[in-house]
């Protein structure tokens, strides 16, 4: 009977409390557990007021059975556990409970301690042991889904993520997601499921980001936003932050177009709730500036940055203000306002410490402005000082330093100092390879390194970097991301350089297919991939296919009108050249009537047709 009582009270809900938590962060999930589960709010069904015999003549001793005594002892231990506030108190009470309760009855207590330890983040291994113990106790039959089991799985996912065991974390979280889906299908109260569901989706996003699977992580973040939209008021602060988080995630994968509406929504919510001068609005405007910059709307970007700076200045947030000023200088550089950018950066550099990371970033931006003005000597001095600072900070801030090295390499590349640029990119890769969550950055750097090696005629060295980049970026951004298309286009160029036209044709075909989807068939880069594909087939002697793709190039350039007149002229020239080559190849073949047997011409035509078919398979 006691087991039934415990089970019934497990999911009891307080009617006096709000239906939803105020937040879906780890604190809220833990708080909701403490509101809903037996060990914290279970009414005491077994302890009643002691019977007092009022007879003054005879005192009778109340006899308590051993069963009743055991029930009272358990109830007192439960109450001691429920009233514990610190981790130490909880662990002490739990230790006392272990002497009386069986392992199954300790499942929820183990879960509560595991949640507490995970929230504090001090002893992940101990949290893991309690989480495993809770799951073993609560998931005995492994068939019936329950909210506590889902919470155990979410906790195991969270703890394994803390321990950087990303594959294990992903497995537990996916299982938690399935359990929650079954609970929803079975009609479990939505108010109970949503907070845990949000925690699982958020953790899935974190794990996938850590594994470099950013495109998949975006889907989980979108689900987080959907859950909050079903839970909170239309213009709540929670929705403002959720929209900004999703915008930042899109910016991380360079999808500025998708980021824009979420960023604008966050700004709208925070402005309505907090006013124009709030810190949240400042962060929204900074992000919006980056989004507009990514969309190459640099005037709009600078406008948002200036508005953000005013707010940050009012709140005396100097560190954020310095970074905003650096962003503003970079926007000025994009607009060609180099002197203005240098002036801003000179003002900022005086506010930084001598060997600080922020000073190194200021100098990198200043070098970029000077490089655009072709003041190469001054540019190099800035870069050398910046490298001296960054070199000392590799162990402290490896990701930030790697980003700076990559930016510096671009300046050397602009100055045609390719060997220096290549060396810096190799240093960048060495740092990123130790950071599993930076797989997307590793892919991007590998792509640039491969391209530079190709540019400097180190073709054999370039191919492994390009192949690695393609795999990394497919995992991170999806197989149809335009960046993946560029890599395959470069791989095709490498194989063509090595006189391997069939391999080149395969790579160019993949590049064209990706760019058709991501950029559209009339984009200049898509047309270039098609042109390369025509060239590869021409090198193979497959002139029918070469002419077909070259005609597609002409049709695409014609859609650009007068702005592509030169490109169209060149495309027509190449088409005529292909036709001449095809005619010359045909003329060199033996005439049919010179062949000894009448069956041979047909056989020859079949063979040629088969050859063309094979060469078209990519």
Coordinates of C-alpha atoms in Angstrom, one line a residue:
X1 CA 0.0 0.0 0.0
X2 CA 2.8 2.4 0.8
X3 CA 4.3 1.9 -2.7
X4 CA 1.0 2.9 -4.2
X5 CA 0.8 6.0 -2.0
X6 CA 4.3 7.1 -3.0
X7 CA 3.5 6.6 -6.7
X8 CA 0.2 8.5 -6.6
X9 CA 1.8 11.4 -4.8
X10 CA 4.9 11.5 -7.1
X11 CA 3.2 13.7 -9.7
X12 CA 0.9 15.6 -7.4
X13 CA 0.7 19.3 -8.4
X14 CA 0.2 22.3 -6.1
X15 CA -3.0 24.1 -7.2
X16 CA -1.9 27.2 -5.3
X17 CA 1.2 27.7 -7.4
X18 CA 1.6 29.1 -11.0
X19 CA 1.0 26.6 -13.8
X20 CA 4.4 27.3 -15.4
X21 CA 7.8 28.1 -14.0
X22 CA 9.0 31.7 -14.5
X23 CA 12.1 30.4 -16.4
X24 CA 13.2 27.2 -18.2
X25 CA 16.8 27.3 -17.0
X26 CA 18.4 24.7 -14.8
X27 CA 17.2 26.5 -11.7
X28 CA 13.6 26.3 -12.9
X29 CA 13.8 22.7 -13.7
X30 CA 15.2 21.9 -10.3
X31 CA 12.6 24.1 -8.7
X32 CA 9.8 22.4 -10.5
X33 CA 11.1 19.0 -9.4
X34 CA 11.1 20.2 -5.8
X35 CA 7.5 21.3 -6.2
X36 CA 6.1 18.2 -7.8
X37 CA 7.8 15.2 -6.3
X38 CA 7.2 13.1 -3.2
X39 CA 10.3 13.7 -1.3
X40 CA 9.7 17.4 -1.1
X41 CA 5.9 18.0 -0.8
X42 CA 4.4 14.6 -0.1
X43 CA 1.6 15.0 2.5
X44 CA 2.3 12.9 5.5
X45 CA -0.2 10.1 5.2
X46 CA 1.1 8.0 8.0
X47 CA 1.7 10.3 11.0
X48 CA -1.3 11.3 13.0
X49 CA -1.7 13.2 16.3
X50 CA -0.8 10.8 19.2
X51 CA -3.7 9.5 21.2
X52 CA -3.7 11.0 24.8
X53 CA -5.5 9.0 27.4
X54 CA -7.2 11.5 29.8
X55 CA -8.0 8.9 32.5
X56 CA -6.4 10.2 35.7
X57 CA -6.8 7.0 37.6
X58 CA -4.9 4.5 35.4
X59 CA -2.1 5.2 32.9
X60 CA -2.2 2.8 29.9
X61 CA 0.8 2.4 27.8
X62 CA 0.0 2.8 24.1
X63 CA 1.3 -0.2 22.2
X64 CA 3.0 0.6 18.8
X65 CA 3.5 -2.3 16.4
X66 CA 6.9 -2.8 14.8
X67 CA 5.2 -2.0 11.4
X68 CA 3.9 1.3 12.7
X69 CA 7.3 2.1 14.3
X70 CA 9.0 1.5 10.9
X71 CA 6.5 3.7 9.1
X72 CA 7.1 6.5 11.6
X73 CA 10.9 6.2 11.3
X74 CA 10.7 6.3 7.5
X75 CA 8.4 9.4 7.7
X76 CA 10.8 11.2 10.0
X77 CA 13.8 10.4 7.7
X78 CA 11.8 11.7 4.7
X79 CA 11.0 14.9 6.5
X80 CA 14.6 15.4 7.5
X81 CA 15.6 14.9 3.8
X82 CA 12.8 17.3 2.7
X83 CA 13.9 20.0 5.1
X84 CA 17.6 19.8 4.1
X85 CA 18.8 22.9 2.3
X86 CA 22.5 22.4 1.6
X87 CA 24.1 19.6 -0.3
X88 CA 25.9 18.4 2.8
X89 CA 22.6 18.2 4.7
X90 CA 21.0 16.4 1.9
X91 CA 23.8 13.8 1.7
X92 CA 23.7 13.2 5.4
X93 CA 19.9 12.7 5.4
X94 CA 20.2 10.4 2.4
X95 CA 22.9 8.3 4.2
X96 CA 20.4 7.8 7.1
X97 CA 17.7 6.9 4.6
X98 CA 19.8 4.2 3.0
X99 CA 19.7 2.2 6.2
X100 CA 15.9 1.9 6.1
X101 CA 14.7 2.4 2.5
X102 CA 15.2 -0.1 -0.3
X103 CA 16.9 1.0 -3.5
X104 CA 13.7 1.5 -5.5
X105 CA 12.3 3.8 -2.8
X106 CA 15.5 5.9 -2.9
X107 CA 15.1 6.7 -6.6
X108 CA 13.6 10.1 -6.3
X109 CA 15.9 11.1 -3.5
X110 CA 18.9 10.1 -5.7
X111 CA 17.4 12.2 -8.5
X112 CA 17.0 15.3 -6.3
X113 CA 20.6 15.1 -5.1
X114 CA 21.9 14.5 -8.7
X115 CA 20.0 17.6 -9.8
X116 CA 21.4 19.6 -6.9
X117 CA 25.0 18.6 -7.6
X118 CA 24.6 19.3 -11.4
X119 CA 23.1 22.7 -10.7
X120 CA 26.1 23.6 -8.4
X121 CA 28.5 22.2 -11.0
X122 CA 31.2 21.2 -8.4
X123 CA 31.3 17.4 -8.5
X124 CA 30.1 16.1 -11.9
X125 CA 31.3 12.5 -11.2
X126 CA 29.2 12.3 -8.0
X127 CA 26.2 13.8 -9.8
X128 CA 26.6 11.1 -12.4
X129 CA 26.6 8.4 -9.8
X130 CA 23.4 9.6 -8.3
X131 CA 21.8 10.1 -11.7
X132 CA 22.7 6.5 -12.7
X133 CA 21.3 5.3 -9.4
X134 CA 18.1 7.2 -9.8
X135 CA 17.6 5.8 -13.4
X136 CA 18.2 2.3 -12.2
X137 CA 15.6 2.6 -9.4
X138 CA 12.9 4.5 -11.4
X139 CA 13.2 2.7 -14.7
X140 CA 12.9 -0.9 -13.6
X141 CA 10.7 -2.2 -16.4
X142 CA 12.1 0.1 -19.1
X143 CA 8.7 0.1 -20.8
X144 CA 6.4 2.6 -19.2
X145 CA 7.4 6.2 -19.7
X146 CA 7.3 8.6 -16.8
X147 CA 8.3 12.1 -16.1
X148 CA 10.9 11.2 -13.4
X149 CA 12.6 8.8 -15.9
X150 CA 12.7 11.6 -18.5
X151 CA 14.3 13.9 -15.8
X152 CA 16.9 11.2 -15.0
X153 CA 17.8 10.9 -18.6
X154 CA 18.0 14.7 -19.0
X155 CA 20.2 14.9 -15.9
X156 CA 22.5 12.1 -17.3
X157 CA 22.7 14.1 -20.5
X158 CA 23.6 17.3 -18.7
X159 CA 26.3 15.7 -16.5
X160 CA 27.9 13.8 -19.4
X161 CA 28.0 17.1 -21.3
X162 CA 29.8 18.7 -18.3
X163 CA 32.3 15.8 -18.5
X164 CA 32.8 16.4 -22.3
X165 CA 31.4 12.9 -23.0
X166 CA 29.3 14.3 -25.9
X167 CA 28.3 11.0 -27.5
X168 CA 27.0 9.6 -24.2
X169 CA 25.2 12.9 -23.5
X170 CA 23.5 12.8 -26.9
X171 CA 22.3 9.3 -26.4
X172 CA 20.7 10.0 -23.0
X173 CA 19.1 13.2 -24.3
X174 CA 17.6 11.6 -27.4
X175 CA 16.1 8.9 -25.2
X176 CA 14.7 11.6 -22.9
X177 CA 13.2 13.3 -25.9
X178 CA 11.5 10.0 -26.9
X179 CA 10.1 9.4 -23.4
X180 CA 8.6 12.9 -23.3
X181 CA 7.1 12.4 -26.7
X182 CA 5.3 9.3 -25.5
X183 CA 4.1 11.1 -22.4
X184 CA 2.6 13.8 -24.5
X185 CA 0.9 11.2 -26.7
X186 CA -0.5 9.6 -23.6
X187 CA -2.0 12.9 -22.4
X188 CA 0.2 13.7 -19.4
X189 CA -0.3 17.2 -18.1
X190 CA 1.5 19.6 -20.5
X191 CA 2.5 21.9 -17.7
X192 CA 4.6 19.2 -16.2
X193 CA 6.2 18.1 -19.4
X194 CA 7.1 21.4 -21.0
X195 CA 9.9 22.5 -18.6
X196 CA 11.7 19.2 -18.9
X197 CA 11.1 19.2 -22.7
X198 CA 12.7 22.6 -22.9
X199 CA 15.7 21.6 -20.8
X200 CA 16.2 18.5 -23.1
X201 CA 16.0 20.6 -26.3
X202 CA 18.4 23.2 -24.9
X203 CA 20.8 20.5 -23.8
X204 CA 20.6 18.8 -27.2
X205 CA 21.5 22.2 -28.8
X206 CA 24.5 22.6 -26.6
X207 CA 25.8 19.1 -27.2
X208 CA 25.4 19.3 -31.0
X209 CA 27.1 22.6 -31.0
X210 CA 29.9 21.1 -29.0
X211 CA 30.2 18.3 -31.5
X212 CA 30.3 20.8 -34.4
X213 CA 26.8 19.9 -35.6
X214 CA 25.5 23.4 -35.7
X215 CA 22.8 23.0 -38.3
X216 CA 21.2 20.3 -36.2
X217 CA 21.6 22.4 -33.1
X218 CA 19.5 25.2 -34.7
X219 CA 16.5 22.8 -35.0
X220 CA 16.6 22.2 -31.3
X221 CA 16.9 25.9 -30.5
X222 CA 13.9 26.6 -32.7
X223 CA 12.0 24.0 -30.7
X224 CA 13.0 25.8 -27.5
X225 CA 11.5 29.0 -28.8
X226 CA 8.3 27.2 -29.8
X227 CA 7.9 25.7 -26.3
X228 CA 8.4 29.2 -24.8
X229 CA 5.9 30.7 -27.2
X230 CA 3.3 28.2 -26.0
X231 CA 4.0 28.9 -22.4
X232 CA 4.7 32.6 -21.9
X233 CA 2.9 35.8 -22.8
X234 CA 3.5 37.2 -26.3
X235 CA 5.9 40.0 -25.3
X236 CA 7.5 38.4 -22.2
X237 CA 11.2 38.8 -21.4
X238 CA 11.7 35.1 -21.8
X239 CA 10.6 35.3 -25.4
X240 CA 12.9 38.3 -26.0
X241 CA 15.9 36.4 -24.9
X242 CA 14.9 33.2 -26.7
X243 CA 14.6 35.1 -30.0
X244 CA 18.0 36.7 -29.5
X245 CA 19.6 33.3 -28.7
X246 CA 18.2 31.9 -32.0
X247 CA 19.5 34.9 -33.9
X248 CA 23.0 34.5 -32.4
X249 CA 22.9 30.8 -33.5
X250 CA 22.0 31.7 -37.1
X251 CA 24.8 34.3 -37.0
X252 CA 27.2 31.6 -35.9
X253 CA 26.5 29.6 -39.1
X254 CA 26.7 32.9 -41.2
X255 CA 23.0 32.7 -42.0
X256 CA 22.3 36.4 -41.5
X257 CA 19.1 36.4 -43.5
X258 CA 17.4 33.9 -41.1
X259 CA 18.9 35.7 -38.1
X260 CA 17.4 39.1 -39.0
X261 CA 13.7 38.5 -38.1
X262 CA 14.6 36.9 -34.7
X263 CA 16.9 39.7 -33.8
X264 CA 14.3 42.4 -34.8
X265 CA 11.7 40.5 -32.7
X266 CA 14.0 40.4 -29.6
X267 CA 14.7 44.2 -30.0
X268 CA 10.9 44.9 -30.3
X269 CA 10.1 42.9 -27.2
X270 CA 12.9 44.3 -25.0
X271 CA 12.1 47.9 -26.2
X272 CA 8.5 47.5 -25.2
X273 CA 9.2 45.9 -21.8
X274 CA 12.4 47.8 -20.7
X275 CA 12.6 51.0 -22.8
X276 CA 15.2 52.3 -25.2
X277 CA 17.9 52.6 -22.6
X278 CA 18.1 49.1 -21.3
X279 CA 21.2 46.8 -21.4
X280 CA 19.1 44.1 -23.2
X281 CA 18.3 46.6 -26.0
X282 CA 22.0 47.5 -26.3
X283 CA 22.9 43.8 -26.8
X284 CA 20.1 43.4 -29.3
X285 CA 21.4 46.4 -31.3
X286 CA 25.0 45.2 -31.2
X287 CA 23.8 41.9 -32.6
X288 CA 21.6 43.6 -35.2
X289 CA 24.7 45.6 -36.3
X290 CA 26.5 42.3 -36.9
X291 CA 23.6 40.9 -38.8
X292 CA 23.3 44.0 -41.1
X293 CA 27.1 43.8 -41.6
X294 CA 26.8 40.2 -42.7
X295 CA 24.1 41.2 -45.1
X296 CA 26.5 43.9 -46.4
X297 CA 24.1 46.7 -45.3
X298 CA 27.0 48.5 -43.5
X299 CA 25.3 51.9 -43.0
X300 CA 22.5 50.2 -41.1
X301 CA 25.0 48.2 -39.2
X302 CA 26.9 51.3 -38.1
X303 CA 23.7 53.0 -37.1
X304 CA 22.7 50.2 -34.8
X305 CA 26.2 50.0 -33.3
X306 CA 26.2 53.8 -32.5
X307 CA 22.8 53.4 -30.7
X308 CA 24.2 50.4 -28.7
X309 CA 27.3 52.4 -27.7
X310 CA 25.2 55.2 -26.3
X311 CA 23.3 52.8 -24.0
X312 CA 26.5 51.0 -22.9
X313 CA 28.1 54.4 -22.1
X314 CA 25.1 55.4 -20.0
X315 CA 25.4 52.2 -18.0
X316 CA 29.2 52.5 -17.7
X317 CA 29.8 49.0 -19.3
X318 CA 33.3 49.9 -20.4
X319 CA 34.4 46.4 -21.6
X320 CA 31.3 46.0 -23.8
X321 CA 31.7 49.5 -25.0
X322 CA 35.3 48.9 -26.1
X323 CA 34.3 45.8 -28.1
X324 CA 31.4 47.8 -29.7
X325 CA 33.8 50.5 -30.7
X326 CA 36.1 47.9 -32.4
X327 CA 33.0 46.6 -34.2
X328 CA 32.2 50.1 -35.3
X329 CA 35.7 50.6 -36.7
X330 CA 35.4 47.3 -38.7
X331 CA 32.1 48.6 -40.1
X332 CA 33.8 51.8 -41.2
X333 CA 36.5 49.8 -42.9
X334 CA 33.8 47.9 -44.8
X335 CA 32.4 51.3 -45.9
X336 CA 35.8 52.5 -47.0
X337 CA 36.1 55.1 -44.2
X338 CA 39.7 54.1 -43.3
X339 CA 40.9 57.3 -41.7
X340 CA 37.9 57.5 -39.5
X341 CA 38.3 53.8 -38.5
X342 CA 42.0 54.4 -37.6
X343 CA 41.1 57.4 -35.5
X344 CA 38.5 55.4 -33.6
X345 CA 41.0 52.6 -33.0
X346 CA 43.7 54.9 -31.8
X347 CA 41.3 56.3 -29.2
X348 CA 40.4 52.7 -28.1
X349 CA 44.0 51.4 -27.9
X350 CA 44.8 54.0 -25.2
X351 CA 42.0 52.5 -23.0
X352 CA 43.5 49.0 -23.1
X353 CA 46.2 47.3 -21.0
X354 CA 49.6 46.7 -22.7
X355 CA 49.4 42.9 -23.0
X356 CA 45.7 42.4 -23.0
X357 CA 43.8 40.4 -25.6
X358 CA 41.5 43.4 -26.3
X359 CA 44.6 45.5 -27.3
X360 CA 45.7 42.7 -29.7
X361 CA 42.2 42.8 -31.4
X362 CA 42.4 46.6 -31.7
X363 CA 45.8 46.3 -33.4
X364 CA 44.4 43.7 -35.8
X365 CA 41.6 46.0 -36.9
X366 CA 44.0 48.9 -37.2
X367 CA 46.2 46.7 -39.4
X368 CA 43.2 45.9 -41.6
X369 CA 42.5 49.6 -42.1
X370 CA 46.1 50.4 -42.9
X371 CA 46.3 47.4 -45.3
X372 CA 43.4 48.8 -47.3
X373 CA 45.2 52.1 -47.5
X374 CA 48.3 50.1 -48.8
X375 CA 50.3 51.3 -45.8
X376 CA 51.9 47.9 -45.5
X377 CA 54.9 48.8 -43.3
X378 CA 52.6 50.3 -40.6
X379 CA 50.2 47.4 -41.1
X380 CA 53.0 44.8 -40.4
X381 CA 54.1 46.6 -37.3
X382 CA 50.6 46.4 -35.9
X383 CA 50.4 42.7 -36.8
X384 CA 53.8 41.9 -35.2
X385 CA 52.8 43.6 -31.9
X386 CA 49.5 41.8 -31.9
X387 CA 51.1 38.4 -32.6
X388 CA 53.5 39.0 -29.7
X389 CA 50.5 39.5 -27.3
X390 CA 48.5 36.6 -28.7
X391 CA 51.3 34.2 -28.5
X392 CA 51.3 34.5 -24.7
X393 CA 47.6 33.9 -24.5
X394 CA 47.2 30.7 -26.5
X395 CA 46.6 28.5 -23.4
X396 CA 44.3 31.1 -21.7
X397 CA 42.0 31.8 -24.6
X398 CA 42.7 29.3 -27.4
X399 CA 39.5 29.9 -29.4
X400 CA 39.8 33.7 -29.3
X401 CA 43.5 33.6 -30.2
X402 CA 42.7 31.2 -33.1
X403 CA 40.2 33.6 -34.5
X404 CA 42.7 36.4 -34.3
X405 CA 45.4 34.3 -36.0
X406 CA 42.9 33.6 -38.8
X407 CA 42.2 37.3 -39.2
X408 CA 45.9 38.2 -39.2
X409 CA 46.6 35.6 -41.9
X410 CA 44.0 37.4 -44.1
X411 CA 46.0 40.6 -43.8
X412 CA 49.2 38.8 -44.9
X413 CA 47.3 37.2 -47.7
X414 CA 46.1 40.6 -48.9
X415 CA 49.7 41.8 -48.9
X416 CA 50.6 38.6 -51.1
X417 CA 52.7 37.2 -48.3
X418 CA 51.2 33.8 -48.7
X419 CA 53.8 31.7 -46.8
X420 CA 53.3 33.8 -43.7
X421 CA 49.5 33.4 -44.1
X422 CA 49.8 29.7 -44.5
X423 CA 52.0 29.3 -41.4
X424 CA 49.4 31.3 -39.3
X425 CA 46.6 29.2 -40.6
X426 CA 48.5 26.1 -39.5
X427 CA 48.9 27.5 -36.1
X428 CA 45.2 28.3 -36.0
X429 CA 44.3 24.7 -36.9
X430 CA 46.7 23.4 -34.2
X431 CA 44.6 25.3 -31.6
X432 CA 41.2 24.5 -33.0
X433 CA 41.9 20.7 -33.4
X434 CA 42.0 20.6 -29.5
X435 CA 38.5 22.2 -29.3
X436 CA 35.8 19.7 -30.4
X437 CA 33.1 22.4 -30.3
X438 CA 35.0 24.4 -32.9
X439 CA 34.6 21.9 -35.7
X440 CA 33.0 24.5 -37.9
X441 CA 35.9 26.9 -37.4
X442 CA 38.3 24.1 -38.1
X443 CA 36.5 23.3 -41.3
X444 CA 36.6 27.0 -42.4
X445 CA 40.3 27.3 -41.7
X446 CA 41.1 24.1 -43.5
X447 CA 39.2 25.4 -46.5
X448 CA 41.2 28.6 -46.6
X449 CA 44.5 26.8 -46.0
X450 CA 43.7 24.4 -48.9
X451 CA 42.8 27.3 -51.2
X452 CA 46.1 29.1 -50.4
X453 CA 48.1 26.0 -51.0
X454 CA 46.3 25.6 -54.3
X455 CA 47.1 29.2 -55.1
X456 CA 50.8 28.7 -54.4
X457 CA 50.9 25.5 -56.6
X458 CA 51.2 23.1 -53.7
X459 CA 48.3 21.1 -55.1
X460 CA 49.1 17.7 -53.5
X461 CA 49.3 19.4 -50.0
X462 CA 46.0 21.3 -50.7
X463 CA 43.8 18.3 -51.4
X464 CA 43.8 16.7 -47.8
X465 CA 42.9 20.1 -46.3
X466 CA 40.1 20.7 -48.7
X467 CA 38.7 17.1 -48.2
X468 CA 38.9 17.6 -44.4
X469 CA 37.1 21.0 -44.8
X470 CA 34.3 19.5 -46.8
X471 CA 33.6 16.8 -44.2
X472 CA 33.8 19.2 -41.3
X473 CA 31.5 21.8 -42.8
X474 CA 29.0 19.2 -44.1
X475 CA 28.6 18.0 -40.5
X476 CA 28.5 21.5 -39.1
X477 CA 26.3 23.4 -41.6
X478 CA 24.6 20.7 -43.7
X479 CA 25.5 19.2 -47.1
X480 CA 23.9 22.0 -49.1
X481 CA 25.6 25.0 -47.4
X482 CA 27.2 27.3 -50.0
X483 CA 30.6 27.1 -48.2
X484 CA 30.7 23.4 -48.9
X485 CA 30.0 24.1 -52.5
X486 CA 33.0 26.4 -52.7
X487 CA 35.2 23.7 -51.2
X488 CA 34.1 21.2 -53.8
X489 CA 34.8 23.8 -56.5
X490 CA 38.3 24.2 -55.3
X491 CA 38.8 20.4 -55.1
X492 CA 37.7 20.2 -58.7
X493 CA 40.3 22.8 -59.6
X494 CA 43.0 20.8 -57.8
X495 CA 42.1 17.6 -59.6
X496 CA 42.1 19.4 -62.9
X497 CA 45.5 20.8 -62.1
X498 CA 46.7 17.2 -61.5
X499 CA 45.3 16.2 -64.9
X500 CA 42.5 14.1 -63.4
X501 CA 39.5 15.5 -65.3
X502 CA 37.1 12.7 -64.3
X503 CA 37.7 13.4 -60.6
X504 CA 37.5 17.1 -61.3
X505 CA 34.1 16.7 -63.1
X506 CA 32.7 14.8 -60.1
X507 CA 33.8 17.6 -57.7
X508 CA 32.5 20.4 -60.0
X509 CA 29.2 18.6 -60.4
X510 CA 28.7 18.4 -56.6
X511 CA 29.7 22.0 -56.3
X512 CA 27.1 23.1 -58.9
X513 CA 24.4 21.0 -57.3
X514 CA 25.0 22.6 -53.9
X515 CA 25.2 26.1 -55.3
X516 CA 22.0 25.6 -57.4
X517 CA 20.2 25.0 -54.1
X518 CA 22.0 27.5 -51.8
X519 CA 22.7 30.4 -54.1
X520 CA 20.5 29.8 -57.1
X521 CA 21.4 28.8 -60.7
X522 CA 22.0 32.4 -61.8
X523 CA 24.5 33.4 -59.1
X524 CA 27.9 34.2 -60.4
X525 CA 29.6 31.5 -58.3
X526 CA 27.1 28.9 -59.5
X527 CA 27.8 29.9 -63.1
X528 CA 31.5 29.5 -62.4
X529 CA 31.0 26.0 -61.1
X530 CA 29.0 25.2 -64.3
X531 CA 31.8 26.7 -66.4
X532 CA 34.4 24.5 -64.6
X533 CA 32.2 21.5 -65.1
X534 CA 32.1 22.2 -68.9
X535 CA 35.9 22.6 -68.9
X536 CA 36.4 19.3 -67.1
X537 CA 34.2 17.4 -69.6
X538 CA 36.1 19.2 -72.4
X539 CA 39.4 17.9 -71.0
X540 CA 37.9 14.4 -71.0
X541 CA 36.9 14.7 -74.6
X542 CA 33.2 14.4 -73.6
X543 CA 32.2 17.3 -75.9
X544 CA 28.5 16.6 -75.9
X545 CA 28.3 17.2 -72.2
X546 CA 30.8 20.0 -72.2
X547 CA 28.7 21.9 -74.8
X548 CA 25.5 21.3 -72.9
X549 CA 26.9 22.8 -69.7
X550 CA 28.6 25.7 -71.6
X551 CA 25.2 26.5 -73.0
X552 CA 23.8 26.6 -69.5
X553 CA 26.6 29.1 -68.6
X554 CA 25.5 31.3 -71.5
X555 CA 21.8 31.2 -70.6
X556 CA 22.7 32.1 -66.9
X557 CA 24.8 35.1 -67.9
X558 CA 22.1 36.3 -70.3
X559 CA 19.8 36.7 -67.4
X560 CA 22.2 39.3 -65.9
X561 CA 21.6 41.7 -68.7
X562 CA 24.2 44.4 -69.7
X563 CA 26.1 44.0 -66.4
X564 CA 27.5 40.7 -67.6
X565 CA 28.4 41.6 -71.1
X566 CA 32.0 40.7 -70.9
X567 CA 31.3 37.4 -69.2
X568 CA 28.7 36.5 -71.9
X569 CA 31.2 37.3 -74.6
X570 CA 33.8 35.0 -73.1
X571 CA 31.2 32.2 -72.6
X572 CA 30.3 32.4 -76.3
X573 CA 34.0 32.2 -77.2
X574 CA 34.5 29.1 -75.1
X575 CA 31.3 27.5 -76.6
X576 CA 32.7 28.0 -80.1
X577 CA 36.0 26.6 -79.1
X578 CA 34.3 23.5 -77.7
X579 CA 32.4 23.0 -80.9
X580 CA 35.6 23.3 -83.0
X581 CA 37.3 20.7 -80.7
X582 CA 34.3 18.4 -81.0
X583 CA 34.3 18.7 -84.8
X584 CA 38.1 18.1 -84.9
X585 CA 37.7 15.0 -82.8
X586 CA 34.9 13.7 -85.0
X587 CA 37.0 14.3 -88.2
X588 CA 39.9 12.4 -86.7
X589 CA 37.8 9.2 -86.4
X590 CA 38.0 6.6 -89.2
X591 CA 35.2 6.9 -91.8
X592 CA 32.6 4.2 -91.4
X593 CA 33.0 2.8 -95.0
X594 CA 36.7 2.2 -94.3
X595 CA 35.8 -0.4 -91.7
X596 CA 36.0 -4.0 -92.9
X597 CA 32.8 -5.3 -91.4
X598 CA 29.3 -3.8 -91.6
X599 CA 28.5 -4.6 -87.9
X600 CA 31.5 -2.6 -86.6
X601 CA 30.1 0.9 -87.0
X602 CA 27.1 0.1 -84.8
X603 CA 29.4 -1.5 -82.3
X604 CA 31.6 1.6 -82.4
X605 CA 28.7 3.9 -81.9
X606 CA 27.4 1.9 -78.9
X607 CA 30.9 2.0 -77.4
X608 CA 31.1 5.7 -77.7
X609 CA 27.6 6.2 -76.3
X610 CA 28.6 4.0 -73.3
X611 CA 31.8 6.0 -72.8
X612 CA 29.8 9.3 -72.7
X613 CA 27.3 7.9 -70.3
X614 CA 30.0 6.7 -67.9
X615 CA 31.7 10.1 -68.0
X616 CA 28.5 11.8 -67.1
X617 CA 28.0 9.8 -63.9
X618 CA 29.1 12.0 -61.1

